[in-house]
Coordinates of C-alpha atoms in Angstrom, one line a residue:
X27 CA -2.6 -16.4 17.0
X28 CA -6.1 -15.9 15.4
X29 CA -7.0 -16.6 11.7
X30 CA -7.2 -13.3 10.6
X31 CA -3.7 -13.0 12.1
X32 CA -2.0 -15.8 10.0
X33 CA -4.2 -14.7 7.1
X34 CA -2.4 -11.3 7.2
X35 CA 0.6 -12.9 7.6
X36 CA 0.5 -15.6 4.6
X37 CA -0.8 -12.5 2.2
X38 CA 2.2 -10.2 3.6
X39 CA 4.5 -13.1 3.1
X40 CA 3.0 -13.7 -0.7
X41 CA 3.0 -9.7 -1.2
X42 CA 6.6 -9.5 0.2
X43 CA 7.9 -12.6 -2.0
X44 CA 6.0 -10.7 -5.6
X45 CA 7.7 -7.3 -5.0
X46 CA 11.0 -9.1 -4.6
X47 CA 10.3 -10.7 -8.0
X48 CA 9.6 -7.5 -9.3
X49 CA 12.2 -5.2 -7.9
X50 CA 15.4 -7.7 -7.9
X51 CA 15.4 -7.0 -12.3
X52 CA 15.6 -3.5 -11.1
X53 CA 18.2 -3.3 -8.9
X54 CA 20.0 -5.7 -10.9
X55 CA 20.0 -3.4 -13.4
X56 CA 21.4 -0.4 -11.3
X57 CA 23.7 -2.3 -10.0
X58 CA 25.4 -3.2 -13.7
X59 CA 24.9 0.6 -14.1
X60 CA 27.0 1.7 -11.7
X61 CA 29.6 -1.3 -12.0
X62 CA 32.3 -2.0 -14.4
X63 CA 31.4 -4.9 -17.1
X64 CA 34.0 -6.7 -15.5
X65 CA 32.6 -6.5 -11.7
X66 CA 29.1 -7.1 -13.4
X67 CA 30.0 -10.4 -15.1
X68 CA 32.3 -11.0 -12.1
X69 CA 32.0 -15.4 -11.2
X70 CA 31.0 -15.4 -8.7
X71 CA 29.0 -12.3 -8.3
X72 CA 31.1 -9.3 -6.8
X73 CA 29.5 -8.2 -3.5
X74 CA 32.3 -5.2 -3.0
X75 CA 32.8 -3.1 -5.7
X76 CA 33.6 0.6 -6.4
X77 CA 30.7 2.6 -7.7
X78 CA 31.1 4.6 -10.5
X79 CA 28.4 6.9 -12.3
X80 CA 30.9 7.1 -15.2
X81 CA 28.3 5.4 -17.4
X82 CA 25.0 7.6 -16.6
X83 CA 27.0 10.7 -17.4
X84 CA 28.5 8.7 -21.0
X85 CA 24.5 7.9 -21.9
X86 CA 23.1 11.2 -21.1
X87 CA 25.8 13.8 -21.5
X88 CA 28.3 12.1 -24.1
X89 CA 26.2 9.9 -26.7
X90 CA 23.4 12.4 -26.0
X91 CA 20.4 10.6 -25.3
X92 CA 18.7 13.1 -23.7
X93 CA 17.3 13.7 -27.8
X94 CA 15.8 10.6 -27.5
X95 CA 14.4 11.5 -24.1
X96 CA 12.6 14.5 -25.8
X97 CA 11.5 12.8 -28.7
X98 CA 9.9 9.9 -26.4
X99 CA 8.0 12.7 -24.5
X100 CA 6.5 15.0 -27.5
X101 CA 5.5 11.3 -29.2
X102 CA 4.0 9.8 -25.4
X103 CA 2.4 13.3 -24.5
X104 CA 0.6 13.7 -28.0
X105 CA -0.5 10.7 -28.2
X106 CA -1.8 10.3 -24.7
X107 CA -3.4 13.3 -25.2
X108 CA -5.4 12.4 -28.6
X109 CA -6.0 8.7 -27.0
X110 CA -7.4 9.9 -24.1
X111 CA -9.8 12.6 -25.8
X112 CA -11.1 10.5 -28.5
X113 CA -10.9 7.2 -26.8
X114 CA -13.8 9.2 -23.8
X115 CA -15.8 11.0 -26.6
X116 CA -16.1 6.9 -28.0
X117 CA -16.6 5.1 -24.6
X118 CA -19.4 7.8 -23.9
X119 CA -21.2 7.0 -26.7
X120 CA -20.4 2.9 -26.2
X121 CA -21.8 2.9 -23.2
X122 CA -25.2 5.0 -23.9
X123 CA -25.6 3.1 -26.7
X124 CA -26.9 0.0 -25.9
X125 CA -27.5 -3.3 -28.1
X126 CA -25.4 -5.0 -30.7
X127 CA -23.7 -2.9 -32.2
X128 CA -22.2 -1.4 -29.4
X129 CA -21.3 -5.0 -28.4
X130 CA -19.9 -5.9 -31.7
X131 CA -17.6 -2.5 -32.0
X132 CA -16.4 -3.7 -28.9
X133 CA -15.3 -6.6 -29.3
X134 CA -13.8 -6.0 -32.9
X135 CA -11.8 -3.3 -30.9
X136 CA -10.3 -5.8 -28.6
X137 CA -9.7 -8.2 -31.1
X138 CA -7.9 -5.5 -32.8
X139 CA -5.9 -5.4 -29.8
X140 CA -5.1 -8.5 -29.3
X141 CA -3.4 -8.6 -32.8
X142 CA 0.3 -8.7 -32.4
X143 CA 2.2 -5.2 -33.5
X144 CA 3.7 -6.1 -36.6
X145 CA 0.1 -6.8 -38.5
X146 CA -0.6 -2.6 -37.3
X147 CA 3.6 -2.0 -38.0
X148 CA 3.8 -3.2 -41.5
X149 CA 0.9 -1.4 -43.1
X150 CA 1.8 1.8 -41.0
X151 CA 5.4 1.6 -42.5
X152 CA 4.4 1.4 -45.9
X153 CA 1.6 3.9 -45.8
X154 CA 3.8 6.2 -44.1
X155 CA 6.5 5.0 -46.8
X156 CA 4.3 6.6 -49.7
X157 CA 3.0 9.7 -48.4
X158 CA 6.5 10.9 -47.1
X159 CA 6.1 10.7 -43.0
X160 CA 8.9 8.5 -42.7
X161 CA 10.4 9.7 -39.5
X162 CA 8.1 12.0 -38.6
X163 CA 6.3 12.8 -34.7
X164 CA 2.6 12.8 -36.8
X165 CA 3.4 9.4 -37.9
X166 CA 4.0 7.6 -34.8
X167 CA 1.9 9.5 -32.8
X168 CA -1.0 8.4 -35.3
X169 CA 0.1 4.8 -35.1
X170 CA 0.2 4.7 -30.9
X171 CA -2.8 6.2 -30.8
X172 CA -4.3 3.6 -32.9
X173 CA -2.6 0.9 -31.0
X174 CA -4.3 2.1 -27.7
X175 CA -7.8 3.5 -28.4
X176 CA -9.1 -0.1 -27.8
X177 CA -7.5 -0.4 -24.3
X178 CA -8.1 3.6 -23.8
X179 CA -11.9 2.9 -25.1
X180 CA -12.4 -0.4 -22.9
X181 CA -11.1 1.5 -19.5
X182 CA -13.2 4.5 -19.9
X183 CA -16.3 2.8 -20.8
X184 CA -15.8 0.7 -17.4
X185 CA -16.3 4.3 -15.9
X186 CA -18.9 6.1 -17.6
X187 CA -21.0 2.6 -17.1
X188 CA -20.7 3.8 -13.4
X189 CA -22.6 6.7 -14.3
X190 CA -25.8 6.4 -12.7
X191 CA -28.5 7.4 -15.2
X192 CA -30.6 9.6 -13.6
X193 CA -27.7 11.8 -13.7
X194 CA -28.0 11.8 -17.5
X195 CA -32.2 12.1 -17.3
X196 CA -31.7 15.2 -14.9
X197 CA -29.0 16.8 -17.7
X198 CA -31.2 16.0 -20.5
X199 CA -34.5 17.2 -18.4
X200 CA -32.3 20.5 -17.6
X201 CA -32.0 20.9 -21.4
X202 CA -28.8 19.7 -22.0
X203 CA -27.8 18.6 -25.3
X204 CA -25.9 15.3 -25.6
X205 CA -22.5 17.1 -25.9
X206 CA -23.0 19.3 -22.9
X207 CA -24.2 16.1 -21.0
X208 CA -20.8 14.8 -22.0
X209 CA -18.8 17.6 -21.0
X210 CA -20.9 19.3 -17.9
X211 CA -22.2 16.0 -16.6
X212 CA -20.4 12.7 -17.5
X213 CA -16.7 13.8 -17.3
X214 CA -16.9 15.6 -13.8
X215 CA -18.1 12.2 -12.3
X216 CA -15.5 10.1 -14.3
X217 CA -12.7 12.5 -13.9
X218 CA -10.4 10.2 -11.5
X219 CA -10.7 7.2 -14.6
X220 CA -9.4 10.0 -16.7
X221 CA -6.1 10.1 -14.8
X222 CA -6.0 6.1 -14.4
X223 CA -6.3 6.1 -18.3
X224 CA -3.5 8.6 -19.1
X225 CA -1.3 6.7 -16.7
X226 CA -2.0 3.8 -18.6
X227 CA -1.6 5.0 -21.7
X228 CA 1.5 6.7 -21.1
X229 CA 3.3 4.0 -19.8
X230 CA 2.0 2.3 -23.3
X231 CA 2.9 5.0 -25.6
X232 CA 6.6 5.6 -23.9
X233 CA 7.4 2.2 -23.7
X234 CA 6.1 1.2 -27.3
X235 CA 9.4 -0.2 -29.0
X236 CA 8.0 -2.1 -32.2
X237 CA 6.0 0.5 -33.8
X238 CA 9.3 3.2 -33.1
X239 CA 11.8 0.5 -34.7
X240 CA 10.1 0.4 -37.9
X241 CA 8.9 4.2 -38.2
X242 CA 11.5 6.4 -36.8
X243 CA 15.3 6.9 -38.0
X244 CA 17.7 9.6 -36.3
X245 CA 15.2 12.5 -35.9
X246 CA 12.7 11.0 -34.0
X247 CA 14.5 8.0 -32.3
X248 CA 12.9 7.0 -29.1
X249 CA 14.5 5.6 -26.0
X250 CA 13.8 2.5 -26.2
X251 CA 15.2 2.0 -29.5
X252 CA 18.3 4.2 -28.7
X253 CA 18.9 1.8 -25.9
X254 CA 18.4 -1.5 -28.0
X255 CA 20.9 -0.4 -29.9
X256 CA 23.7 -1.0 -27.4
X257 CA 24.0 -4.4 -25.8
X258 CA 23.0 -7.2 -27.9
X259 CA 26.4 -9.7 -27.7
X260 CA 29.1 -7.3 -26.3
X261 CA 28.7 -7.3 -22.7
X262 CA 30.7 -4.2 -22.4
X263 CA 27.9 -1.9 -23.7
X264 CA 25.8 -4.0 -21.0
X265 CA 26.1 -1.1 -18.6
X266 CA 25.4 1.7 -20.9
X267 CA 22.5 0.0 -21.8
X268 CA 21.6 -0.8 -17.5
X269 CA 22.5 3.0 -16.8
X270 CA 20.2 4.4 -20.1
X271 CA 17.3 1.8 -19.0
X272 CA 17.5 2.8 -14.9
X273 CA 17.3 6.7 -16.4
X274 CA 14.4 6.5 -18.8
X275 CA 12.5 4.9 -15.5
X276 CA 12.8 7.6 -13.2
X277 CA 10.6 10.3 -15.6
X278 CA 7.8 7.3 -15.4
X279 CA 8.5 6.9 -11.5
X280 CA 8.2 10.6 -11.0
X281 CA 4.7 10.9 -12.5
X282 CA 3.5 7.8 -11.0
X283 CA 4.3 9.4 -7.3
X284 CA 2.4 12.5 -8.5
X285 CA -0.2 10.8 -9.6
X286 CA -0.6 8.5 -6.7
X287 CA -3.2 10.1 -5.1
X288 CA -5.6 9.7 -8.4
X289 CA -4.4 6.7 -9.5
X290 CA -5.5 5.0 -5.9
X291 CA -8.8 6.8 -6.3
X292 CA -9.5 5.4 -9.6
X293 CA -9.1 2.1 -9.1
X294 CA -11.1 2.3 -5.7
X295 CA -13.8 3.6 -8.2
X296 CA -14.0 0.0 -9.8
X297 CA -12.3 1.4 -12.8
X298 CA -9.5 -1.5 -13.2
X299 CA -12.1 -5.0 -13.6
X300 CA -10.7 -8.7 -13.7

């Protein structure tokens, strides 16, 4: 066998051995879903069981968190939206404007990031406490989209620095104005790191769970909260809670397989850095 051959097999083996580690939580999880608590729990583990989807249709038909599913999507799709569009307009201007400033709103960005979410939660809650948006899709739509325009900001800079610049000196020698540069020149080019970012984003903004415990109540619940409400010590809600989790995946999986094809191109286009 040559090198190259046990090279491939030693990163096929490592590869093989990470998505294991990944995937066994999941079907784990599916596997409480469609078992009763008392199979789950079962020592030792119970290899035969009889499936039921009795708890799927209980989560999504009978304690109605389907609610929750449209509240997560308004919240995740508005955000995402605003994130994405004000987070280019800023890495645009980042990345033609060179020097320290640039540098230093940079970096204050990503320490802001780095921040854990209850310093961003707390003041959110209370200025949300005294102006009545308690509750309310503007409120945590406002407070994700805060929470991600320095990732957003950071990704789409790493793009638009791909830009070569003669493309910009042609625009501008055309008679472009900096705006239509942005929009006719600039965005065409980066347009596969513009899907890369909203996937990114999204899976942010629909899995955020802090900033939807303290701001939303019963109208604007989100999934994940709905879900951390069931569990905890009673193992018997421990396959609701499998069977909600396993169903708030598949919306996620679903756009990830449609957006495959982007999301492969954008990160060969150097988007994604180490």
């Amino acid at each position: 066998m040559t090198r190259n051959g046990r090279t491939q097999i030693v990163l096929f083996g490592c590869l093989l051995g990470m998505a294991i580690v990944n995937l066994t939580p999941v079907a784990w999880g599916f596997l409480t879903s469609i078992r009763q608590p008392v199979d789950a729990f079962a020592v030792p583990p119970k290899l035969i069981f009889k499936p039921t989807f009795e708890f799927h249709k209980e989560v999504w038909i009978d304690r109605g968190f389907w609610k929750y599913l449209v509240n997560t999507a308004i919240i995740s799709v508005c955000a995402v939206t605003l994130s994405v569009s004000i987070g280019s307009m800023s890495a645009y201007a980042l990345s033609r404007l060179r020097g320290g400033y640039a540098r230093t709103i940079l970096y204050a960005m990503l320490g802001m990031r780095m921040f854990p979410h209850i310093l961003l939660a707390i003041p959110f809650f209370v200025i949300a406490q005294l102006v009545g948006l308690i509750d309310t899709y503007l409120v945590m739509i406002l407070a994700v989209v805060a929470l991600n325009q320095p990732f957003t900001i950071w990704l789409m800079r790493s793009f638009f620095d791909e830009v070569p610049k003669e493309l910009y000196e042609a625009a501008t020698i055309d008679g472009c104005t900096p705006w239509q540069t942005f929009r006719r020149v600039a965005l065409p080019v980066v347009r596969p790191g513009i899907w890369v970012t909203t996937l990114f984003s999204l899976l942010l903004a629909y899995n955020e769970f802090l900033l939807a415990l303290v701001l939303t109540r019963n109208s604007t619940k989100t999934l994940p909260v709905a879900i951390a409400e069931y569990g905890a010590e009673d193992i018997s809600y421990w396959s609701l809670s499998s069977a909600a989790a396993i169903g708030i995946m598949l919306p996620i999986l679903i756009f990830m397989l449609f957006m495959q094809r982007h999301l492969v191109r954008g990160m060969s286009a150097g988007a994604v850095k180490g």
